[in-house]
Amino acid sequence: MDQIAPATLLEFAAQSLVSNEAAAIHALEELPRDLFVPLFIAAFLGGHKKILKAMVRIWPFRCLHIGALSVREPYYEIWKAMIDGLQILPAQNSSPWGPKLRILDLRQDADCRTTCCEIRTMFPFCFQSCVFSQHSILRLQEAQQSVTHIRNVTSDSEPQSSWESMELLVDLSLDGTLKTRQFLSFLRRKIEQSFGSLHLCCRDLQIDKISDYKSILKFLDLVCIDHLGVDQAYLSEVTSLLDQMVHLDSLSLSKIPFKSCKGKNFRNFLTNLRRMDNLQELSLSFFCLTNQLHKLLRVLPPQLDALHLSFCGLSSRDFTVLSQSSQATHLRLLNLSNNQISWEVSESFQILLEKLSGTLRHLEINSCLMTDSTLSVVIPALSRCSHLRVLSFASNPITMPMLMNLLQQLTGLMELKHVIYSIPVHCYEQWQFNGSLDQQKLVEVQAELKAMLQAVHRNDMHWATCPE
């Protein structure tokens, strides 16, 4: 028999059961433990909120993860149903094993299974458990063990107290929409009703306009956050958040007012960055760094993996500093878009690329006003970036001969698969006006590039333009 057949049959049975919501909920009390995961997947994919709430209430495993599952309808409604099923108050439960769920993970993660393998320890084991917060279930368990005798768990059927601490993992995007505000209000009430037994662990927090969410931010445990994105805020507001974060892996700031990037505010910002030894990715956009990049690089970890500096007003001095920095030999991703790379800067940029030739995978230099003369200096160093996979240099005023020359030089980079290129200036009546693009000339350019790629057997390399 085909090995896939049993799983396919099981999935079919689960889908059939969830089609009758009342029957499915009634069957949960007698459902074998091994059937919970396939039934949960069927209920989740089908958007059966009542079944999901009931399943969370008697979930027989220590953790429950969304993992790679995607939601058909608005995800807030699915989230609410599952959170509502959490046993955060004393309740009678007739399940033969009692509620064991300690961690509900509502984050999408393609590498995460629905439930972790269970290892017999003195506390529920989960690969995604919070390890930083003093309110996490691991820390609370450690505190209990220091004042009470260790209780050995003798069987899976031993009842668990519904007062035991729980953990809710969720990524939040504070985007100003009504649905987001309603969900946050619901979440806040749930946390308050738990009287401290439910720990909210937010790992990824995205905020549009901090000033609109100051009250919400007060009930979040900011020490849990490892990915922070902020759009539209004064640097002093950002710094007040960073004061409580020491484990950030990724920080993204955009549209920070020019005046707030100076003096004491900037010094305090740098002081916070200096503490972040785990920082792997920093993205600053519309953030004034003119002649200040040396101060920033001095406090960043030398092993930084990704650096985005679009619309940062980088000067010739800043490019020189970047080429001489410790990060110049480690970066895998570099985005310098919308900073002018002139002839004066080209030598420093060439040196930077030479130093990054062994690590760089992704390079973006869009709208940098690079001309043929500038690019001709850079090409030799660029062609030595042997691990480059993605290159984007759209909206730079170059000619067709230079574009052809660049293609010829880059086809030797066997790992390079995706290139976003500049439309040659001859395709425009006036280059700076996108509305004057001659579509027929562009079609001819595309055909010529395609023919060149075929001639060197690089059909695996995709060259494209940015949508006009």
CSV table of C-alpha atoms in Angstrom, one decimal:
chain,number,residue,atom,x,y,z
A,1,MET,CA,0.0,0.0,0.0
A,2,ASP,CA,1.2,3.5,-0.8
A,3,GLN,CA,2.7,5.1,2.4
A,4,ILE,CA,0.8,8.3,1.8
A,5,ALA,CA,-2.6,6.6,1.8
A,6,PRO,CA,-3.2,6.4,5.6
A,7,ALA,CA,-2.4,10.1,6.1
A,8,THR,CA,-4.7,11.0,3.2
A,9,LEU,CA,-7.5,8.9,4.6
A,10,LEU,CA,-7.0,10.4,8.1
A,11,GLU,CA,-7.2,13.9,6.6
A,12,PHE,CA,-10.4,13.0,4.8
A,13,ALA,CA,-12.0,11.7,7.9
A,14,ALA,CA,-11.0,14.9,9.9
A,15,GLN,CA,-12.5,17.1,7.1
A,16,SER,CA,-15.7,15.0,7.2
A,17,LEU,CA,-16.0,15.3,11.0
A,18,VAL,CA,-15.5,19.1,11.1
A,19,SER,CA,-18.2,19.6,8.5
A,20,ASN,CA,-20.7,18.7,11.3
A,21,GLU,CA,-19.7,21.2,13.9
A,22,ALA,CA,-22.0,20.0,16.7
A,23,ALA,CA,-21.0,16.4,16.2
A,24,ALA,CA,-17.3,17.3,16.1
A,25,ILE,CA,-17.4,19.2,19.4
A,26,HIS,CA,-19.4,16.3,21.0
A,27,ALA,CA,-16.8,13.8,19.8
A,28,LEU,CA,-13.9,15.6,21.3
A,29,GLU,CA,-14.4,14.1,24.8
A,30,GLU,CA,-13.9,10.6,23.4
A,31,LEU,CA,-11.4,11.5,20.6
A,32,PRO,CA,-8.1,9.5,20.8
A,33,ARG,CA,-5.2,11.7,21.6
A,34,ASP,CA,-3.4,11.0,18.3
A,35,LEU,CA,-6.4,12.3,16.3
A,36,PHE,CA,-6.3,15.8,17.8
A,37,VAL,CA,-3.6,17.2,15.5
A,38,PRO,CA,-5.2,16.2,12.1
A,39,LEU,CA,-8.6,17.3,13.4
A,40,PHE,CA,-7.2,20.7,14.5
A,41,ILE,CA,-5.6,21.2,11.1
A,42,ALA,CA,-8.9,20.5,9.4
A,43,ALA,CA,-10.8,22.8,11.7
A,44,PHE,CA,-8.2,25.6,11.3
A,45,LEU,CA,-8.0,25.5,7.6
A,46,GLY,CA,-11.8,25.4,7.4
A,47,GLY,CA,-12.2,28.3,9.7
A,48,HIS,CA,-14.4,26.4,12.2
A,49,LYS,CA,-14.1,28.8,15.2
A,50,LYS,CA,-16.4,26.9,17.6
A,51,ILE,CA,-14.5,23.6,17.1
A,52,LEU,CA,-11.1,25.4,17.6
A,53,LYS,CA,-12.3,27.0,20.8
A,54,ALA,CA,-13.5,23.6,22.1
A,55,MET,CA,-10.2,21.9,21.1
A,56,VAL,CA,-8.0,24.5,22.8
A,57,ARG,CA,-10.1,24.0,26.0
A,58,ILE,CA,-9.1,20.3,26.2
A,59,TRP,CA,-6.0,20.2,24.1
A,60,PRO,CA,-4.1,17.1,25.4
A,61,PHE,CA,-0.6,18.3,24.6
A,62,ARG,CA,1.6,20.9,26.3
A,63,CYS,CA,1.8,23.3,23.3
A,64,LEU,CA,-0.2,24.2,20.2
A,65,HIS,CA,1.3,26.0,17.3
A,66,ILE,CA,-0.2,27.5,14.1
A,67,GLY,CA,3.1,26.7,12.4
A,68,ALA,CA,2.8,26.8,8.6
A,69,LEU,CA,-1.1,26.9,8.5
A,70,SER,CA,-2.7,29.8,6.8
A,71,VAL,CA,-6.0,31.4,7.6
A,72,ARG,CA,-8.8,31.8,5.0
A,73,GLU,CA,-10.8,34.4,6.8
A,74,PRO,CA,-9.6,37.4,8.9
A,75,TYR,CA,-7.1,35.9,11.3
A,76,TYR,CA,-8.2,38.0,14.3
A,77,GLU,CA,-11.5,36.1,14.5
A,78,ILE,CA,-9.6,32.7,14.5
A,79,TRP,CA,-7.2,34.1,17.1
A,80,LYS,CA,-10.1,35.2,19.3
A,81,ALA,CA,-11.8,31.9,19.2
A,82,MET,CA,-8.6,30.0,20.2
A,83,ILE,CA,-7.6,32.4,22.9
A,84,ASP,CA,-11.2,32.2,24.3
A,85,GLY,CA,-10.6,28.5,24.7
A,86,LEU,CA,-7.7,28.9,27.1
A,87,GLN,CA,-8.4,27.6,30.6
A,88,ILE,CA,-7.2,30.6,32.6
A,89,LEU,CA,-9.9,30.3,35.3
A,90,PRO,CA,-10.9,27.3,37.4
A,91,ALA,CA,-13.3,25.2,35.5
A,92,GLN,CA,-14.7,21.7,35.5
A,93,ASN,CA,-13.5,19.5,32.6
A,94,SER,CA,-14.6,16.0,31.8
A,95,SER,CA,-11.7,15.2,29.5
A,96,PRO,CA,-10.0,11.9,30.7
A,97,TRP,CA,-6.6,13.7,30.7
A,98,GLY,CA,-7.6,17.2,31.8
A,99,PRO,CA,-6.3,20.4,30.1
A,100,LYS,CA,-2.6,20.2,29.5
A,101,LEU,CA,-2.1,23.2,27.2
A,102,ARG,CA,0.5,25.6,28.6
A,103,ILE,CA,1.7,27.3,25.4
A,104,LEU,CA,-0.6,28.7,22.6
A,105,ASP,CA,1.5,29.9,19.7
A,106,LEU,CA,-0.4,32.0,17.1
A,107,ARG,CA,2.6,33.0,15.1
A,108,GLN,CA,3.1,31.6,11.6
A,109,ASP,CA,6.3,29.6,11.3
A,110,ALA,CA,6.9,27.3,8.4
A,111,ASP,CA,9.5,25.3,10.5
A,112,CYS,CA,7.2,24.8,13.5
A,113,ARG,CA,5.1,21.6,14.0
A,114,THR,CA,1.6,21.7,15.5
A,115,THR,CA,2.9,20.4,18.7
A,116,CYS,CA,6.5,19.8,20.0
A,117,CYS,CA,7.7,16.4,21.0
A,118,GLU,CA,7.2,15.9,24.8
A,119,ILE,CA,10.2,15.3,27.0
A,120,ARG,CA,9.6,14.3,30.6
A,121,THR,CA,10.9,17.2,32.6
A,122,MET,CA,9.7,19.1,35.6
A,123,PHE,CA,7.9,21.5,33.4
A,124,PRO,CA,6.1,21.4,30.1
A,125,PHE,CA,8.7,21.4,27.3
A,126,CYS,CA,8.3,23.4,24.2
A,127,PHE,CA,11.0,24.6,21.7
A,128,GLN,CA,9.3,28.0,21.5
A,129,SER,CA,9.0,28.7,25.2
A,130,CYS,CA,9.8,32.3,26.3
A,131,VAL,CA,13.2,32.4,28.0
A,132,PHE,CA,13.7,36.1,28.6
A,133,SER,CA,10.7,37.3,30.6
A,134,GLN,CA,10.5,37.0,34.4
A,135,HIS,CA,6.8,36.1,33.8
A,136,SER,CA,7.4,33.2,31.4
A,137,ILE,CA,6.2,29.8,32.5
A,138,LEU,CA,9.8,28.6,32.6
A,139,ARG,CA,10.9,31.3,35.0
A,140,LEU,CA,7.8,30.8,37.1
A,141,GLN,CA,8.4,27.1,37.3
A,142,GLU,CA,12.0,27.7,38.4
A,143,ALA,CA,10.7,30.0,41.1
A,144,GLN,CA,8.2,27.4,42.3
A,145,GLN,CA,10.8,24.7,42.4
A,146,SER,CA,13.0,26.8,44.7
A,147,VAL,CA,10.3,26.9,47.4
A,148,THR,CA,8.4,23.6,46.9
A,149,HIS,CA,9.2,20.0,46.6
A,150,ILE,CA,9.7,18.6,43.1
A,151,ARG,CA,6.6,16.7,42.0
A,152,ASN,CA,7.2,13.8,39.7
A,153,VAL,CA,4.7,13.3,36.9
A,154,THR,CA,3.8,9.6,36.8
A,155,SER,CA,1.5,9.4,33.9
A,156,ASP,CA,0.1,11.4,31.0
A,157,SER,CA,-3.4,11.0,32.5
A,158,GLU,CA,-2.6,12.9,35.7
A,159,PRO,CA,-4.9,15.9,36.0
A,160,GLN,CA,-3.4,19.4,35.7
A,161,SER,CA,-4.5,22.4,37.6
A,162,SER,CA,-6.3,24.9,35.5
A,163,TRP,CA,-4.6,27.6,37.6
A,164,GLU,CA,-1.2,26.7,36.2
A,165,SER,CA,0.5,29.5,34.3
A,166,MET,CA,0.1,29.7,30.5
A,167,GLU,CA,1.9,31.4,27.7
A,168,LEU,CA,0.3,33.1,24.6
A,169,LEU,CA,2.8,33.8,21.8
A,170,VAL,CA,1.6,36.2,19.1
A,171,ASP,CA,3.1,38.7,16.6
A,172,LEU,CA,1.4,42.1,16.7
A,173,SER,CA,1.1,44.8,14.0
A,174,LEU,CA,-0.3,48.0,15.5
A,175,ASP,CA,-1.6,49.4,12.2
A,176,GLY,CA,-4.4,51.7,13.3
A,177,THR,CA,-7.2,49.7,11.9
A,178,LEU,CA,-10.5,49.2,13.8
A,179,LYS,CA,-10.1,45.4,13.7
A,180,THR,CA,-6.6,45.7,15.3
A,181,ARG,CA,-7.9,48.0,18.0
A,182,GLN,CA,-10.8,45.6,18.8
A,183,PHE,CA,-8.5,42.6,19.0
A,184,LEU,CA,-6.1,44.5,21.3
A,185,SER,CA,-8.9,45.4,23.6
A,186,PHE,CA,-10.0,41.8,23.7
A,187,LEU,CA,-6.5,40.6,24.3
A,188,ARG,CA,-6.1,43.1,27.2
A,189,ARG,CA,-9.3,42.0,28.9
A,190,LYS,CA,-8.1,38.3,28.6
A,191,ILE,CA,-4.7,39.2,30.2
A,192,GLU,CA,-6.4,41.1,33.0
A,193,GLN,CA,-8.9,38.3,33.7
A,194,SER,CA,-6.1,35.8,34.1
A,195,PHE,CA,-4.8,37.6,37.3
A,196,GLY,CA,-1.2,37.0,36.2
A,197,SER,CA,-1.5,33.3,35.1
A,198,LEU,CA,-1.4,34.2,31.4
A,199,HIS,CA,1.8,35.5,30.0
A,200,LEU,CA,1.6,37.4,26.7
A,201,CYS,CA,4.8,36.9,24.8
A,202,CYS,CA,5.1,39.1,21.7
A,203,ARG,CA,8.3,38.3,19.7
A,204,ASP,CA,7.6,40.5,16.6
A,205,LEU,CA,6.1,44.0,17.1
A,206,GLN,CA,5.4,46.4,14.3
A,207,ILE,CA,4.1,49.8,15.1
A,208,ASP,CA,2.7,52.6,12.9
A,209,LYS,CA,2.9,55.8,14.9
A,210,ILE,CA,3.9,55.1,18.5
A,211,SER,CA,1.9,58.1,19.9
A,212,ASP,CA,-1.4,56.2,19.1
A,213,TYR,CA,-0.5,53.1,21.1
A,214,LYS,CA,1.2,54.3,24.3
A,215,SER,CA,-1.5,52.8,26.5
A,216,ILE,CA,-1.3,49.5,24.7
A,217,LEU,CA,2.4,49.3,24.9
A,218,LYS,CA,2.2,49.5,28.7
A,219,PHE,CA,0.7,46.0,29.0
A,220,LEU,CA,3.2,44.3,26.7
A,221,ASP,CA,6.2,42.6,28.1
A,222,LEU,CA,8.8,44.4,26.0
A,223,VAL,CA,11.7,42.2,27.1
A,224,CYS,CA,10.2,39.3,25.0
A,225,ILE,CA,10.5,41.2,21.7
A,226,ASP,CA,13.3,40.2,19.3
A,227,HIS,CA,11.9,41.9,16.1
A,228,LEU,CA,10.8,45.6,16.3
A,229,GLY,CA,9.6,47.8,13.5
A,230,VAL,CA,8.5,51.4,14.0
A,231,ASP,CA,7.1,53.7,11.4
A,232,GLN,CA,6.6,57.4,12.2
A,233,ALA,CA,8.0,58.2,15.6
A,234,TYR,CA,10.3,60.6,17.4
A,235,LEU,CA,13.6,59.1,18.2
A,236,SER,CA,13.0,59.8,21.9
A,237,GLU,CA,9.9,57.6,21.7
A,238,VAL,CA,11.8,54.8,20.1
A,239,THR,CA,14.5,55.1,22.8
A,240,SER,CA,12.0,54.7,25.6
A,241,LEU,CA,11.0,51.3,24.1
A,242,LEU,CA,14.6,50.2,23.5
A,243,ASP,CA,15.4,50.9,27.1
A,244,GLN,CA,13.3,47.7,27.9
A,245,MET,CA,14.7,45.6,25.1
A,246,VAL,CA,18.0,43.8,25.3
A,247,HIS,CA,17.5,40.8,23.1
A,248,LEU,CA,16.6,42.3,19.7
A,249,ASP,CA,17.6,40.4,16.6
A,250,SER,CA,16.1,42.9,14.2
A,251,LEU,CA,15.4,46.6,14.4
A,252,SER,CA,13.6,48.6,11.7
A,253,LEU,CA,13.0,52.4,12.0
A,254,SER,CA,11.3,54.5,9.3
A,255,LYS,CA,10.3,58.2,9.0
A,256,ILE,CA,12.0,59.5,12.0
A,257,PRO,CA,11.9,63.3,12.0
A,258,PHE,CA,15.1,65.0,11.1
A,259,LYS,CA,15.4,67.1,14.2
A,260,SER,CA,14.9,64.2,16.6
A,261,CYS,CA,18.0,62.4,15.1
A,262,LYS,CA,20.4,64.9,16.7
A,263,GLY,CA,22.1,65.6,20.0
A,264,LYS,CA,21.0,63.8,23.1
A,265,ASN,CA,18.3,61.8,21.4
A,266,PHE,CA,20.9,60.3,19.0
A,267,ARG,CA,23.4,59.6,21.8
A,268,ASN,CA,20.7,57.8,23.8
A,269,PHE,CA,19.8,55.8,20.7
A,270,LEU,CA,23.4,54.7,20.3
A,271,THR,CA,23.7,53.8,23.9
A,272,ASN,CA,20.8,51.4,23.5
A,273,LEU,CA,22.2,49.9,20.3
A,274,ARG,CA,25.5,49.3,22.1
A,275,ARG,CA,23.8,46.9,24.5
A,276,MET,CA,22.3,44.8,21.7
A,277,ASP,CA,24.9,42.1,21.2
A,278,ASN,CA,22.4,39.8,19.4
A,279,LEU,CA,21.4,42.3,16.7
A,280,GLN,CA,21.6,40.7,13.3
A,281,GLU,CA,19.6,43.2,11.2
A,282,LEU,CA,19.3,47.0,11.3
A,283,SER,CA,17.0,48.9,8.9
A,284,LEU,CA,16.9,52.7,8.9
A,285,SER,CA,14.8,54.5,6.3
A,286,PHE,CA,14.2,58.2,6.1
A,287,PHE,CA,16.7,58.5,9.0
A,288,CYS,CA,19.2,61.3,8.8
A,289,LEU,CA,22.7,59.9,9.1
A,290,THR,CA,24.7,62.5,7.1
A,291,ASN,CA,28.2,62.4,8.5
A,292,GLN,CA,27.1,60.4,11.5
A,293,LEU,CA,27.4,56.9,10.1
A,294,HIS,CA,30.7,56.4,11.9
A,295,LYS,CA,29.0,56.8,15.3
A,296,LEU,CA,26.4,54.2,14.4
A,297,LEU,CA,28.8,51.6,13.0
A,298,ARG,CA,31.0,52.0,16.1
A,299,VAL,CA,28.2,50.6,18.4
A,300,LEU,CA,26.8,47.9,16.1
A,301,PRO,CA,28.0,44.2,16.4
A,302,PRO,CA,30.7,43.5,13.9
A,303,GLN,CA,28.9,40.3,12.9
A,304,LEU,CA,25.8,42.2,11.7
A,305,ASP,CA,24.1,40.2,9.0
A,306,ALA,CA,21.9,42.8,7.3
A,307,LEU,CA,22.1,46.6,7.0
A,308,HIS,CA,19.4,48.7,5.3
A,309,LEU,CA,20.2,52.4,4.9
A,310,SER,CA,17.8,53.7,2.3
A,311,PHE,CA,17.0,57.5,2.2
A,312,CYS,CA,19.6,58.2,4.9
A,313,GLY,CA,21.5,61.0,3.1
A,314,LEU,CA,24.8,59.3,3.2
A,315,SER,CA,27.8,61.5,2.3
A,316,SER,CA,31.1,60.7,0.7
A,317,ARG,CA,32.6,60.5,4.2
A,318,ASP,CA,29.9,58.0,5.2
A,319,PHE,CA,30.7,55.7,2.3
A,320,THR,CA,34.4,55.8,3.2
A,321,VAL,CA,33.6,55.0,6.8
A,322,LEU,CA,31.4,52.1,5.8
A,323,SER,CA,34.1,50.6,3.5
A,324,GLN,CA,36.6,50.7,6.5
A,325,SER,CA,34.2,49.3,9.1
A,326,SER,CA,34.4,45.9,10.8
A,327,GLN,CA,30.9,45.1,9.4
A,328,ALA,CA,32.3,45.4,5.8
A,329,THR,CA,33.6,41.9,5.9
A,330,HIS,CA,30.5,40.2,7.4
A,331,LEU,CA,27.3,41.6,5.8
A,332,ARG,CA,25.2,39.3,3.8
A,333,LEU,CA,22.6,41.9,2.9
A,334,LEU,CA,23.2,45.6,2.1
A,335,ASN,CA,20.6,48.1,1.0
A,336,LEU,CA,22.0,51.6,0.1
A,337,SER,CA,19.1,52.7,-2.2
A,338,ASN,CA,18.2,56.3,-2.6
A,339,ASN,CA,21.7,57.5,-1.4
A,340,GLN,CA,23.7,59.2,-4.2
A,341,ILE,CA,26.6,57.1,-5.4
A,342,SER,CA,28.6,59.6,-7.4
A,343,TRP,CA,32.0,59.4,-9.1
A,344,GLU,CA,33.5,60.8,-5.9
A,345,VAL,CA,32.0,57.9,-3.9
A,346,SER,CA,32.7,55.1,-6.4
A,347,GLU,CA,36.1,54.3,-5.1
A,348,SER,CA,34.9,53.8,-1.5
A,349,PHE,CA,32.0,51.7,-2.8
A,350,GLN,CA,34.4,49.6,-4.9
A,351,ILE,CA,36.5,48.9,-1.8
A,352,LEU,CA,33.4,48.0,0.2
A,353,LEU,CA,32.3,45.5,-2.4
A,354,GLU,CA,35.7,43.9,-2.5
A,355,LYS,CA,35.6,43.4,1.2
A,356,LEU,CA,32.1,41.9,1.0
A,357,SER,CA,32.9,39.6,-1.9
A,358,GLY,CA,33.0,36.5,0.3
A,359,THR,CA,29.8,37.1,2.2
A,360,LEU,CA,27.4,39.4,0.2
A,361,ARG,CA,24.2,37.6,-0.9
A,362,HIS,CA,21.8,40.5,-1.5
A,363,LEU,CA,22.6,44.0,-2.7
A,364,GLU,CA,20.2,46.9,-3.4
A,365,ILE,CA,21.4,50.2,-5.0
A,366,ASN,CA,18.2,51.5,-6.5
A,367,SER,CA,17.8,55.2,-7.3
A,368,CYS,CA,21.4,56.1,-6.4
A,369,LEU,CA,21.9,58.3,-9.5
A,370,MET,CA,24.7,55.9,-10.7
A,371,THR,CA,25.9,56.8,-14.2
A,372,ASP,CA,28.0,54.7,-16.7
A,373,SER,CA,31.2,56.2,-15.4
A,374,THR,CA,30.4,55.3,-11.8
A,375,LEU,CA,29.2,51.8,-12.6
A,376,SER,CA,32.3,51.1,-14.7
A,377,VAL,CA,34.4,51.6,-11.6
A,378,VAL,CA,32.2,49.3,-9.6
A,379,ILE,CA,31.7,46.4,-12.0
A,380,PRO,CA,35.1,44.6,-11.4
A,381,ALA,CA,34.5,44.4,-7.7
A,382,LEU,CA,30.8,43.5,-8.2
A,383,SER,CA,31.8,40.6,-10.5
A,384,ARG,CA,33.9,39.1,-7.7
A,385,CYS,CA,31.0,38.8,-5.3
A,386,SER,CA,30.8,35.1,-5.9
A,387,HIS,CA,27.9,34.4,-3.4
A,388,LEU,CA,25.6,37.2,-4.7
A,389,ARG,CA,22.1,35.9,-5.3
A,390,VAL,CA,20.0,39.0,-5.6
A,391,LEU,CA,21.0,42.4,-7.2
A,392,SER,CA,18.7,45.3,-7.6
A,393,PHE,CA,19.9,48.5,-9.2
A,394,ALA,CA,16.7,50.0,-10.7
A,395,SER,CA,16.2,53.6,-11.6
A,396,ASN,CA,19.8,54.6,-12.3
A,397,PRO,CA,20.5,56.6,-15.4
A,398,ILE,CA,22.7,54.2,-17.4
A,399,THR,CA,22.9,53.5,-21.2
A,400,MET,CA,22.2,50.3,-23.1
A,401,PRO,CA,25.9,49.5,-23.8
A,402,MET,CA,26.6,49.7,-20.0
A,403,LEU,CA,23.7,47.5,-19.3
A,404,MET,CA,24.9,44.9,-21.8
A,405,ASN,CA,28.4,45.1,-20.3
A,406,LEU,CA,27.1,44.6,-16.8
A,407,LEU,CA,25.2,41.5,-17.9
A,408,GLN,CA,28.2,40.0,-19.6
A,409,GLN,CA,30.3,40.5,-16.4
A,410,LEU,CA,27.7,39.1,-14.1
A,411,THR,CA,26.7,35.9,-15.9
A,412,GLY,CA,29.8,34.3,-14.4
A,413,LEU,CA,28.3,34.6,-10.9
A,414,MET,CA,26.6,31.2,-10.8
A,415,GLU,CA,24.6,31.9,-7.6
A,416,LEU,CA,23.1,35.1,-8.9
A,417,LYS,CA,19.5,34.3,-9.9
A,418,HIS,CA,17.6,37.5,-9.7
A,419,VAL,CA,18.5,40.9,-11.1
A,420,ILE,CA,16.3,44.1,-11.1
A,421,TYR,CA,17.9,46.4,-13.6
A,422,SER,CA,17.6,50.0,-14.7
A,423,ILE,CA,15.8,50.8,-17.8
A,424,PRO,CA,18.3,52.4,-20.2
A,425,VAL,CA,18.0,56.1,-20.7
A,426,HIS,CA,17.3,55.8,-24.4
A,427,CYS,CA,13.9,54.3,-23.5
A,428,TYR,CA,12.8,57.6,-22.2
A,429,GLU,CA,12.2,60.9,-24.0
A,430,GLN,CA,13.2,62.6,-20.8
A,431,TRP,CA,14.8,60.1,-18.4
A,432,GLN,CA,13.6,61.6,-15.2
A,433,PHE,CA,10.0,61.4,-16.2
A,434,ASN,CA,8.6,57.8,-15.9
A,435,GLY,CA,5.6,58.8,-17.9
A,436,SER,CA,7.7,59.2,-21.0
A,437,LEU,CA,8.7,55.6,-21.2
A,438,ASP,CA,8.7,54.1,-24.7
A,439,GLN,CA,7.3,50.6,-24.3
A,440,GLN,CA,8.4,49.4,-27.7
A,441,LYS,CA,12.0,50.3,-26.9
A,442,LEU,CA,11.7,48.5,-23.6
A,443,VAL,CA,10.5,45.4,-25.3
A,444,GLU,CA,13.5,45.5,-27.6
A,445,VAL,CA,15.8,45.8,-24.6
A,446,GLN,CA,14.2,42.9,-22.9
A,447,ALA,CA,14.5,40.7,-26.0
A,448,GLU,CA,18.2,41.5,-26.4
A,449,LEU,CA,19.0,40.7,-22.7
A,450,LYS,CA,17.1,37.5,-23.0
A,451,ALA,CA,19.1,36.5,-26.1
A,452,MET,CA,22.3,37.3,-24.4
A,453,LEU,CA,21.4,35.1,-21.4
A,454,GLN,CA,20.5,32.2,-23.7
A,455,ALA,CA,23.7,32.6,-25.6
A,456,VAL,CA,25.7,32.0,-22.4
A,457,HIS,CA,23.3,29.3,-21.1
A,458,ARG,CA,22.1,31.3,-18.1
A,459,ASN,CA,18.3,30.7,-18.4
A,460,ASP,CA,18.3,30.3,-14.7
A,461,MET,CA,19.2,34.0,-14.2
A,462,HIS,CA,16.0,36.2,-14.2
A,463,TRP,CA,16.4,39.8,-15.3
A,464,ALA,CA,13.5,42.1,-14.7
A,465,THR,CA,12.6,45.8,-14.3
A,466,CYS,CA,10.6,47.4,-11.5
A,467,PRO,CA,6.9,47.9,-12.4
A,468,GLU,CA,6.3,51.4,-13.8
